[in-house]
mmCIF file of C-alpha atoms in Angstrom:
data_model
loop_
_atom_site.group_PDB
_atom_site.id
_atom_site.type_symbol
_atom_site.label_atom_id
_atom_site.label_comp_id
_atom_site.label_asym_id
_atom_site.label_seq_id
_atom_site.Cartn_x
_atom_site.Cartn_y
_atom_site.Cartn_z
ATOM 1 C CA MET A 209 78.754 112.111 173.877
ATOM 2 C CA ALA A 210 81.587 109.921 174.987
ATOM 3 C CA SER A 211 80.700 110.460 178.163
ATOM 4 C CA LEU A 212 76.894 109.497 178.122
ATOM 5 C CA PHE A 213 78.244 106.282 176.819
ATOM 6 C CA VAL A 214 80.143 105.165 179.240
ATOM 7 C CA GLY A 215 77.636 105.884 181.986
ATOM 8 C CA HIS A 216 75.382 103.406 180.108
ATOM 9 C CA THR A 217 77.840 100.928 179.945
ATOM 10 C CA VAL A 218 78.524 101.121 184.098
ATOM 11 C CA GLN A 219 74.554 101.583 184.411
ATOM 12 C CA VAL A 220 74.568 98.050 182.552
ATOM 13 C CA ILE A 221 76.833 96.250 184.962
ATOM 14 C CA ASN A 222 75.114 97.907 187.344
ATOM 15 C CA GLU A 223 72.800 96.076 186.952
ATOM 16 C CA MET A 224 73.925 92.378 185.537
ATOM 17 C CA ASP A 225 73.664 89.567 188.417
ATOM 18 C CA SER A 226 77.147 89.753 189.726
ATOM 19 C CA GLU A 227 77.456 85.941 190.246
ATOM 20 C CA THR A 228 76.782 85.319 186.950
ATOM 21 C CA ILE A 229 79.463 87.985 185.793
ATOM 22 C CA GLY A 230 82.043 85.781 188.563
ATOM 23 C CA ASN A 231 81.364 82.522 187.111
ATOM 24 C CA GLU A 232 82.049 83.887 183.300
ATOM 25 C CA ILE A 233 85.377 85.598 185.170
ATOM 26 C CA ILE A 234 86.472 82.073 186.677
ATOM 27 C CA ASP A 235 85.790 80.108 182.963
ATOM 28 C CA GLU A 236 87.787 83.036 181.080
ATOM 29 C CA VAL A 237 90.927 82.101 183.635
ATOM 30 C CA ASN A 238 90.608 78.254 183.028
ATOM 31 C CA VAL A 239 90.129 78.408 179.983
ATOM 32 C CA VAL A 240 93.570 80.222 179.615
ATOM 33 C CA ASP A 241 95.110 78.072 182.114
ATOM 34 C CA LEU A 242 94.575 75.484 180.250
ATOM 35 C CA GLU A 243 96.429 77.098 177.237
ATOM 36 C CA ASN A 244 99.034 77.491 178.556
ATOM 37 C CA GLU A 245 99.579 74.297 180.462
ATOM 38 C CA THR A 246 98.677 72.637 176.737
ATOM 39 C CA ILE A 247 101.616 74.571 174.822
ATOM 40 C CA GLN A 248 103.883 73.977 177.839
ATOM 41 C CA GLY A 249 103.235 70.248 177.195
ATOM 42 C CA VAL A 250 103.761 70.524 173.465
ATOM 43 C CA ASN A 251 107.679 72.388 173.772
ATOM 44 C CA GLU A 252 108.136 70.022 176.027
ATOM 45 C CA LEU A 253 107.839 67.306 174.450
ATOM 46 C CA ARG A 254 109.517 68.613 171.705
ATOM 47 C CA ARG A 255 112.873 69.103 173.899
ATOM 48 C CA ILE A 256 112.403 65.202 174.457
ATOM 49 C CA GLU A 257 112.842 64.360 170.960
ATOM 50 C CA ASP A 258 115.725 66.528 169.990
ATOM 51 C CA ASP A 259 117.450 64.820 172.988
ATOM 52 C CA VAL A 260 115.630 61.367 172.089
ATOM 53 C CA LEU A 261 115.841 61.105 168.428
ATOM 54 C CA PRO A 262 118.841 61.551 166.556
ATOM 55 C CA LYS A 263 119.528 64.404 164.121
ATOM 56 C CA SER A 264 119.454 63.626 160.468
ATOM 57 C CA LYS A 265 122.998 65.108 158.840
ATOM 58 C CA LYS A 266 123.495 66.357 156.003
ATOM 59 C CA ALA A 267 124.833 64.585 153.567
ATOM 60 C CA LYS A 268 128.673 65.460 152.490
ATOM 61 C CA THR A 269 130.041 66.610 149.310
ATOM 62 C CA SER A 270 132.948 64.682 148.292
ATOM 63 C CA SER A 271 136.131 67.702 146.995
ATOM 64 C CA ALA A 272 138.249 65.384 146.285
ATOM 65 C CA ASP A 273 139.879 65.658 142.452
ATOM 66 C CA CYS A 274 139.275 61.613 141.435
ATOM 67 C CA TRP A 275 135.592 62.011 141.430
ATOM 68 C CA LYS A 276 135.291 64.029 138.523
ATOM 69 C CA VAL A 277 136.549 60.984 136.336
ATOM 70 C CA PHE A 278 134.752 58.389 138.575
ATOM 71 C CA THR A 279 131.692 57.407 139.763
ATOM 72 C CA LYS A 280 130.975 56.000 143.240
ATOM 73 C CA LEU A 281 128.611 52.599 143.178
ATOM 74 C CA GLY A 282 128.065 51.864 147.173
ATOM 75 C CA ALA A 283 129.504 49.054 149.228
ATOM 76 C CA ASP A 284 130.668 45.831 148.292
ATOM 77 C CA LYS A 285 129.464 43.130 150.201
ATOM 78 C CA ASP A 286 132.395 43.224 152.666
ATOM 79 C CA GLY A 287 131.428 47.267 153.222
ATOM 80 C CA ASN A 288 133.931 48.485 151.405
ATOM 81 C CA LEU A 289 133.245 50.739 149.300
ATOM 82 C CA LEU A 290 133.698 51.079 145.246
ATOM 83 C CA ALA A 291 134.078 53.420 142.732
ATOM 84 C CA LYS A 292 134.085 52.568 138.225
ATOM 85 C CA CYS A 293 136.290 54.708 136.738
ATOM 86 C CA ASN A 294 134.398 56.723 133.428
ATOM 87 C CA GLY A 295 136.613 55.806 130.995
ATOM 88 C CA CYS A 296 137.720 52.255 130.748
ATOM 89 C CA SER A 297 135.422 51.026 133.535
ATOM 90 C CA LYS A 298 137.355 49.660 135.807
ATOM 91 C CA ILE A 299 136.322 48.931 139.407
ATOM 92 C CA LEU A 300 138.455 50.084 142.206
ATOM 93 C CA LYS A 301 138.417 49.931 146.009
ATOM 94 C CA GLY A 302 138.434 53.335 147.937
ATOM 95 C CA GLY A 303 137.110 56.967 148.635
ATOM 96 C CA ASP A 304 136.186 55.029 152.529
ATOM 97 C CA ARG A 305 138.322 55.782 155.596
ATOM 98 C CA LYS A 306 140.320 52.599 155.195
ATOM 99 C CA TYR A 307 141.706 53.163 151.879
ATOM 100 C CA GLY A 308 141.319 56.901 150.947
ATOM 101 C CA THR A 309 141.242 57.921 147.090
ATOM 102 C CA THR A 310 145.318 57.069 146.523
ATOM 103 C CA SER A 311 144.829 54.168 144.372
ATOM 104 C CA LEU A 312 142.221 56.137 142.311
ATOM 105 C CA ASN A 313 144.850 59.331 142.069
ATOM 106 C CA ARG A 314 147.368 56.492 140.469
ATOM 107 C CA HIS A 315 144.372 54.965 138.425
ATOM 108 C CA MET A 316 143.594 58.688 137.070
ATOM 109 C CA LYS A 317 147.295 58.923 135.900
ATOM 110 C CA LYS A 318 147.849 55.829 134.288
ATOM 111 C CA CYS A 319 144.474 55.462 132.407
ATOM 112 C CA THR A 320 144.462 56.438 128.826
ATOM 113 C CA LYS A 321 140.783 56.306 128.562
ATOM 114 C CA ILE A 322 139.673 59.315 130.330
ATOM 115 C CA LYS A 323 137.907 61.787 128.719
ATOM 116 C CA TYR A 324 140.511 64.758 128.261
ATOM 117 C CA ALA A 325 137.458 67.107 129.463
ATOM 118 C CA ASP A 326 137.700 65.968 132.354
ATOM 119 C CA VAL A 327 141.312 65.604 132.682
ATOM 120 C CA GLY A 328 140.885 69.693 131.971
ATOM 121 C CA GLN A 329 138.728 69.774 134.311
ATOM 122 C CA VAL A 330 140.680 68.597 136.966
ATOM 123 C CA MET A 331 143.443 70.915 135.614
ATOM 124 C CA MET A 332 140.957 73.791 135.730
ATOM 125 C CA ASP A 333 140.023 72.367 139.616
ATOM 126 C CA LEU A 334 144.161 73.058 140.156
ATOM 127 C CA GLN A 335 144.771 75.917 138.246
ATOM 128 C CA GLY A 336 142.912 77.848 141.732
ATOM 129 C CA ARG A 337 144.931 76.640 143.906
ATOM 130 C CA LEU A 338 148.346 76.823 141.251
ATOM 131 C CA LYS A 339 147.391 80.957 141.451
ATOM 132 C CA ASN A 340 147.940 80.911 145.877
ATOM 133 C CA LEU A 341 151.900 79.184 144.948
ATOM 134 C CA THR A 342 154.182 82.246 145.718
ATOM 135 C CA ILE A 343 157.743 82.091 144.170
ATOM 136 C CA ASP A 344 160.611 83.004 146.459
ATOM 137 C CA LYS A 345 162.427 84.682 143.141
ATOM 138 C CA LYS A 346 165.718 84.702 145.307
ATOM 139 C CA VAL A 347 165.489 80.578 145.397
ATOM 140 C CA SER A 348 164.375 80.914 141.460
ATOM 141 C CA ARG A 349 167.502 83.153 140.886
ATOM 142 C CA SER A 350 169.671 80.132 142.777
ATOM 143 C CA MET A 351 167.860 77.332 141.321
ATOM 144 C CA CYS A 352 169.130 78.458 138.257
ATOM 145 C CA VAL A 353 172.451 79.648 138.276
ATOM 146 C CA THR A 354 172.560 75.720 140.042
ATOM 147 C CA ALA A 355 170.972 74.485 137.257
ATOM 148 C CA ILE A 356 173.756 76.381 135.215
ATOM 149 C CA ILE A 357 176.957 75.287 137.430
ATOM 150 C CA ALA A 358 175.339 71.400 137.458
ATOM 151 C CA HIS A 359 175.018 71.270 133.687
ATOM 152 C CA ASP A 360 177.653 73.248 132.697
ATOM 153 C CA LEU A 361 175.466 75.855 130.240
ATOM 154 C CA PRO A 362 176.392 79.405 129.132
ATOM 155 C CA TYR A 363 175.646 82.322 130.918
ATOM 156 C CA LYS A 364 173.477 82.966 127.832
ATOM 157 C CA PHE A 365 170.939 79.719 128.259
ATOM 158 C CA VAL A 366 169.051 82.652 130.478
ATOM 159 C CA GLU A 367 168.452 84.437 127.705
ATOM 160 C CA PHE A 368 166.947 81.768 125.280
ATOM 161 C CA GLN A 369 163.778 82.184 123.900
ATOM 162 C CA LYS A 370 162.066 79.097 123.609
ATOM 163 C CA ILE A 371 163.702 79.029 127.767
ATOM 164 C CA ARG A 372 161.781 82.312 128.657
ATOM 165 C CA ASP A 373 158.469 81.019 127.191
ATOM 166 C CA TRP A 374 158.201 77.742 129.261
ATOM 167 C CA MET A 375 159.346 79.882 132.759
ATOM 168 C CA LYS A 376 156.768 82.432 131.295
ATOM 169 C CA TYR A 377 153.849 79.288 130.598
ATOM 170 C CA LEU A 378 154.684 78.194 133.868
ATOM 171 C CA ASN A 379 154.454 81.312 135.862
ATOM 172 C CA PRO A 380 153.062 84.789 134.646
ATOM 173 C CA GLU A 381 155.135 86.597 136.848
ATOM 174 C CA PHE A 382 158.093 85.002 135.823
ATOM 175 C CA SER A 383 160.695 88.245 135.456
ATOM 176 C CA PRO A 384 163.781 86.721 133.296
ATOM 177 C CA ILE A 385 167.387 87.794 134.134
ATOM 178 C CA SER A 386 170.281 88.623 131.516
ATOM 179 C CA ARG A 387 173.201 86.602 131.326
ATOM 180 C CA ASN A 388 175.186 89.186 133.775
ATOM 181 C CA THR A 389 172.872 88.686 136.319
ATOM 182 C CA ALA A 390 173.770 84.966 135.664
ATOM 183 C CA LYS A 391 177.352 85.333 136.275
ATOM 184 C CA ALA A 392 176.920 87.494 139.097
ATOM 185 C CA ASP A 393 174.825 84.727 140.879
ATOM 186 C CA VAL A 394 177.380 82.035 140.040
ATOM 187 C CA ASP A 395 180.188 84.569 141.609
ATOM 188 C CA GLU A 396 178.299 84.467 144.991
ATOM 189 C CA ILE A 397 177.840 81.482 145.044
ATOM 190 C CA PHE A 398 181.513 80.790 144.253
ATOM 191 C CA LYS A 399 182.624 82.447 147.197
ATOM 192 C CA THR A 400 179.954 81.536 149.464
ATOM 193 C CA LYS A 401 181.620 77.504 149.002
ATOM 194 C CA LYS A 402 184.737 79.728 149.299
ATOM 195 C CA GLU A 403 185.060 80.987 152.662
ATOM 196 C CA ALA A 404 183.169 77.902 153.585
ATOM 197 C CA LEU A 405 185.622 75.922 152.317
ATOM 198 C CA ASN A 406 188.305 78.495 153.826
ATOM 199 C CA LYS A 407 187.131 77.181 157.195
ATOM 200 C CA GLU A 408 187.417 74.143 156.848
ATOM 201 C CA LEU A 409 190.441 73.837 155.588
ATOM 202 C CA ALA A 410 192.003 76.401 158.940
ATOM 203 C CA ASN A 411 190.098 74.126 161.378
ATOM 204 C CA ILE A 412 190.799 70.664 159.963
ATOM 205 C CA PRO A 413 194.104 68.664 162.095
ATOM 206 C CA SER A 414 195.704 67.118 159.790
ATOM 207 C CA ARG A 415 198.142 68.356 156.494
ATOM 208 C CA ILE A 416 197.266 68.914 152.913
ATOM 209 C CA SER A 417 198.375 66.480 150.364
ATOM 210 C CA LEU A 418 198.196 68.315 146.742
ATOM 211 C CA THR A 419 198.715 67.673 143.143
ATOM 212 C CA SER A 420 198.585 69.932 140.493
ATOM 213 C CA ASP A 421 198.648 69.503 136.252
ATOM 214 C CA MET A 422 198.967 71.451 133.491
ATOM 215 C CA TRP A 423 198.267 71.057 129.967
ATOM 216 C CA THR A 424 197.347 73.392 126.728
ATOM 217 C CA ALA A 425 193.578 73.392 125.381
ATOM 218 C CA CYS A 426 192.658 73.432 121.355
ATOM 219 C CA THR A 427 193.319 76.982 121.730
ATOM 220 C CA SER A 428 196.350 77.098 122.352
ATOM 221 C CA GLU A 429 195.667 78.671 126.156
ATOM 222 C CA GLY A 430 197.807 76.583 128.828
ATOM 223 C CA TYR A 431 195.448 76.054 132.491
ATOM 224 C CA ILE A 432 196.555 75.644 135.914
ATOM 225 C CA CYS A 433 195.040 73.532 137.950
ATOM 226 C CA LEU A 434 196.010 72.432 141.880
ATOM 227 C CA THR A 435 193.790 70.075 144.616
ATOM 228 C CA ALA A 436 193.837 69.708 147.742
ATOM 229 C CA HIS A 437 193.424 65.907 149.671
ATOM 230 C CA TYR A 438 193.043 65.483 153.156
ATOM 231 C CA VAL A 439 191.447 63.812 156.401
ATOM 232 C CA ASP A 440 188.903 66.768 157.778
ATOM 233 C CA SER A 441 187.604 66.184 161.452
ATOM 234 C CA ASN A 442 185.564 63.134 161.430
ATOM 235 C CA TRP A 443 188.046 61.078 159.530
ATOM 236 C CA ASN A 444 186.764 61.369 155.498
ATOM 237 C CA LEU A 445 188.838 61.330 152.714
ATOM 238 C CA LYS A 446 188.116 64.515 150.784
ATOM 239 C CA SER A 447 189.669 66.079 147.670
ATOM 240 C CA LYS A 448 188.869 69.561 146.642
ATOM 241 C CA ILE A 449 189.677 71.939 143.344
ATOM 242 C CA LEU A 450 191.537 74.920 144.431
ATOM 243 C CA ASN A 451 191.660 76.669 141.818
ATOM 244 C CA PHE A 452 191.701 76.140 137.912
ATOM 245 C CA CYS A 453 192.388 78.908 136.185
ATOM 246 C CA HIS A 454 194.528 80.228 133.149
ATOM 247 C CA MET A 455 198.202 80.097 132.842
ATOM 248 C CA PRO A 456 199.203 82.634 130.022
ATOM 249 C CA PRO A 457 203.441 81.767 128.577
ATOM 250 C CA PRO A 458 205.828 81.230 129.676
ATOM 251 C CA HIS A 459 205.426 77.789 131.192
ATOM 252 C CA THR A 460 208.850 77.635 132.433
ATOM 253 C CA GLY A 461 209.232 76.153 136.208
ATOM 254 C CA SER A 462 209.841 79.194 138.186
ATOM 255 C CA GLU A 463 206.865 80.875 136.650
ATOM 256 C CA MET A 464 204.934 77.501 137.360
ATOM 257 C CA SER A 465 205.924 77.667 141.213
ATOM 258 C CA LYS A 466 205.498 81.699 141.808
ATOM 259 C CA LYS A 467 201.747 81.155 140.533
ATOM 260 C CA ILE A 468 200.950 77.749 143.524
ATOM 261 C CA LEU A 469 202.540 79.211 146.274
ATOM 262 C CA ASP A 470 200.140 82.446 144.848
ATOM 263 C CA PHE A 471 197.342 80.376 145.410
ATOM 264 C CA LEU A 472 198.265 78.666 148.560
ATOM 265 C CA SER A 473 199.072 82.416 150.070
ATOM 266 C CA ASP A 474 195.423 82.870 149.138
ATOM 267 C CA TRP A 475 193.798 79.839 150.378
ATOM 268 C CA GLY A 476 195.762 80.013 153.696
ATOM 269 C CA ILE A 477 197.610 76.861 153.876
ATOM 270 C CA GLU A 478 200.882 77.715 153.020
ATOM 271 C CA LYS A 479 201.701 76.403 156.471
ATOM 272 C CA LYS A 480 199.778 73.095 155.950
ATOM 273 C CA ILE A 481 201.140 71.248 152.817
ATOM 274 C CA PHE A 482 202.563 68.012 153.655
ATOM 275 C CA SER A 483 203.643 66.710 149.910
ATOM 276 C CA LEU A 484 202.623 67.552 146.357
ATOM 277 C CA THR A 485 202.008 64.891 143.504
ATOM 278 C CA LEU A 486 202.928 65.473 140.089
ATOM 279 C CA ASP A 487 204.074 63.996 136.708
ATOM 280 C CA ASN A 488 207.127 63.395 134.815
ATOM 281 C CA ALA A 489 207.067 66.714 133.078
ATOM 282 C CA SER A 490 210.477 68.700 132.686
ATOM 283 C CA ALA A 491 209.358 71.963 133.959
ATOM 284 C CA ASN A 492 207.524 70.394 137.478
ATOM 285 C CA ASP A 493 210.876 69.405 138.559
ATOM 286 C CA VAL A 494 212.330 72.700 138.267
ATOM 287 C CA MET A 495 208.837 74.135 139.973
ATOM 288 C CA GLN A 496 209.172 71.872 142.797
ATOM 289 C CA ALA A 497 212.198 72.456 143.203
ATOM 290 C CA HIS A 498 211.666 76.511 143.357
ATOM 291 C CA LEU A 499 208.976 75.818 145.375
ATOM 292 C CA LYS A 500 210.139 73.256 147.657
ATOM 293 C CA ARG A 501 212.669 76.115 148.403
ATOM 294 C CA GLN A 502 210.156 79.110 149.591
ATOM 295 C CA LEU A 503 208.563 76.653 152.058
ATOM 296 C CA VAL A 504 211.616 75.268 153.505
ATOM 297 C CA LEU A 505 213.202 78.834 154.312
ATOM 298 C CA GLN A 506 210.048 79.730 156.441
ATOM 299 C CA ASN A 507 210.196 76.237 157.890
ATOM 300 C CA TRP A 508 206.638 75.399 156.474
ATOM 301 C CA LEU A 509 206.958 71.890 155.995
ATOM 302 C CA SER A 510 207.754 68.379 157.942
ATOM 303 C CA SER A 511 211.054 66.736 157.806
ATOM 304 C CA GLU A 512 212.531 69.485 156.058
ATOM 305 C CA GLY A 513 210.499 68.351 152.787
ATOM 306 C CA GLU A 514 212.131 65.351 152.418
ATOM 307 C CA PHE A 515 208.486 63.470 151.755
ATOM 308 C CA PHE A 516 207.345 66.506 149.518
ATOM 309 C CA HIS A 517 207.794 65.452 145.723
ATOM 310 C CA VAL A 518 205.723 62.545 145.147
ATOM 311 C CA ARG A 519 206.045 61.695 141.354
ATOM 312 C CA CYS A 520 202.649 60.347 139.889
ATOM 313 C CA SER A 521 202.252 56.760 139.314
ATOM 314 C CA ALA A 522 199.495 56.487 137.120
ATOM 315 C CA HIS A 523 202.188 58.233 134.772
ATOM 316 C CA VAL A 524 205.157 55.978 135.586
ATOM 317 C CA LEU A 525 202.902 52.970 134.475
ATOM 318 C CA ASN A 526 201.258 54.757 131.415
ATOM 319 C CA LEU A 527 205.275 55.793 130.505
ATOM 320 C CA ILE A 528 206.159 52.055 130.585
ATOM 321 C CA VAL A 529 203.277 50.953 128.928
ATOM 322 C CA GLN A 530 203.565 52.919 126.031
ATOM 323 C CA GLU A 531 207.314 51.810 125.754
ATOM 324 C CA GLY A 532 206.487 47.759 125.456
ATOM 325 C CA LEU A 533 203.301 49.166 123.186
ATOM 326 C CA LYS A 534 206.768 50.227 120.304
ATOM 327 C CA VAL A 535 208.036 46.945 120.795
ATOM 328 C CA ILE A 536 205.037 45.531 119.678
ATOM 329 C CA GLY A 537 203.676 48.593 117.456
ATOM 330 C CA ASP A 538 204.134 46.776 113.871
ATOM 331 C CA ALA A 539 202.015 43.660 114.956
ATOM 332 C CA LEU A 540 200.062 45.641 117.240
ATOM 333 C CA GLU A 541 199.087 47.798 113.965
ATOM 334 C CA LYS A 542 197.916 44.817 111.919
ATOM 335 C CA ILE A 543 195.950 43.360 114.128
ATOM 336 C CA ARG A 544 193.744 46.447 114.544
ATOM 337 C CA GLU A 545 193.826 46.453 110.722
ATOM 338 C CA SER A 546 192.707 42.810 110.488
ATOM 339 C CA VAL A 547 189.322 43.912 113.168
ATOM 340 C CA LYS A 548 188.250 46.904 110.838
ATOM 341 C CA TYR A 549 188.523 44.855 107.919
ATOM 342 C CA VAL A 550 186.122 41.924 108.985
ATOM 343 C CA LYS A 551 183.628 44.327 111.216
ATOM 344 C CA GLY A 552 183.483 46.229 107.400
ATOM 345 C CA SER A 553 183.047 43.739 105.783
ATOM 346 C CA GLY A 554 180.203 42.507 107.637
ATOM 347 C CA VAL A 555 180.885 39.317 107.874
ATOM 348 C CA GLU A 556 179.569 37.098 111.458
#
């Protein structure tokens, strides 16, 4: 059946005028060429339009936090962008490249009429940024013990429950430390500072002058303090407390000299001592004599210790003043009582 259809088709074509078939084929080719030229022309026109005509830019969205509480008003006559506060309706310049958002952020912090919902929204936006912050536990512990040292806080400060609640609120991942850990960190800082000061004292070219004092606390415990005064390599006068520790009894001159000599040996500066300044207590006279004898025997003092002992001028002046006040003590007491009576009476 198929062979019969094909044969019939071939016969019909053969019977058609060959000239007519040729003309129709030529017309179809012309139409196809015309359509191709039209399509190419349209594509060329589109390409020219893309190159010449400006492309529309997508408007940028403002991501600054201040736009949560400010509304853009457009530009003024000078071309400056204006913004209005949603709380107090104050109009400010800002938001463009010239002024930025600094003035808007400053106003947002001090404006008292901004809705709490707006501020809460800003804080919620900032919360996502705070979550990305990483806190170094070593730095946190170092700052904590530095605060304990600077403000003379007790070690149990880190165990106060309200302090821990506050730190937990600031950082949910906060891990509190104990008082023993705080004490260990303070001791570690002391060792680090002591090593640095020890190197500095070893490298200074000059000699070191010392001052020392001893007193009894309200608990009847004795304490002794030793301070070093020296000029460093940059010609800066410095004073450093070398030791401040408990001094058990007896508080005799010989025991005090042994204690100070131990301090000097611990710091390694026994060969660099120039002078020692003390008050006029009788035990100090005995102490400096014993200490001077030990240092002179080792040939560690200049001029054989002639300028080693220096009496405290402030203490001497205080003794002079106290003796002078004893002479006018009765008159001074009456003057003080008169002043108290006038102040207590309320008469101006």
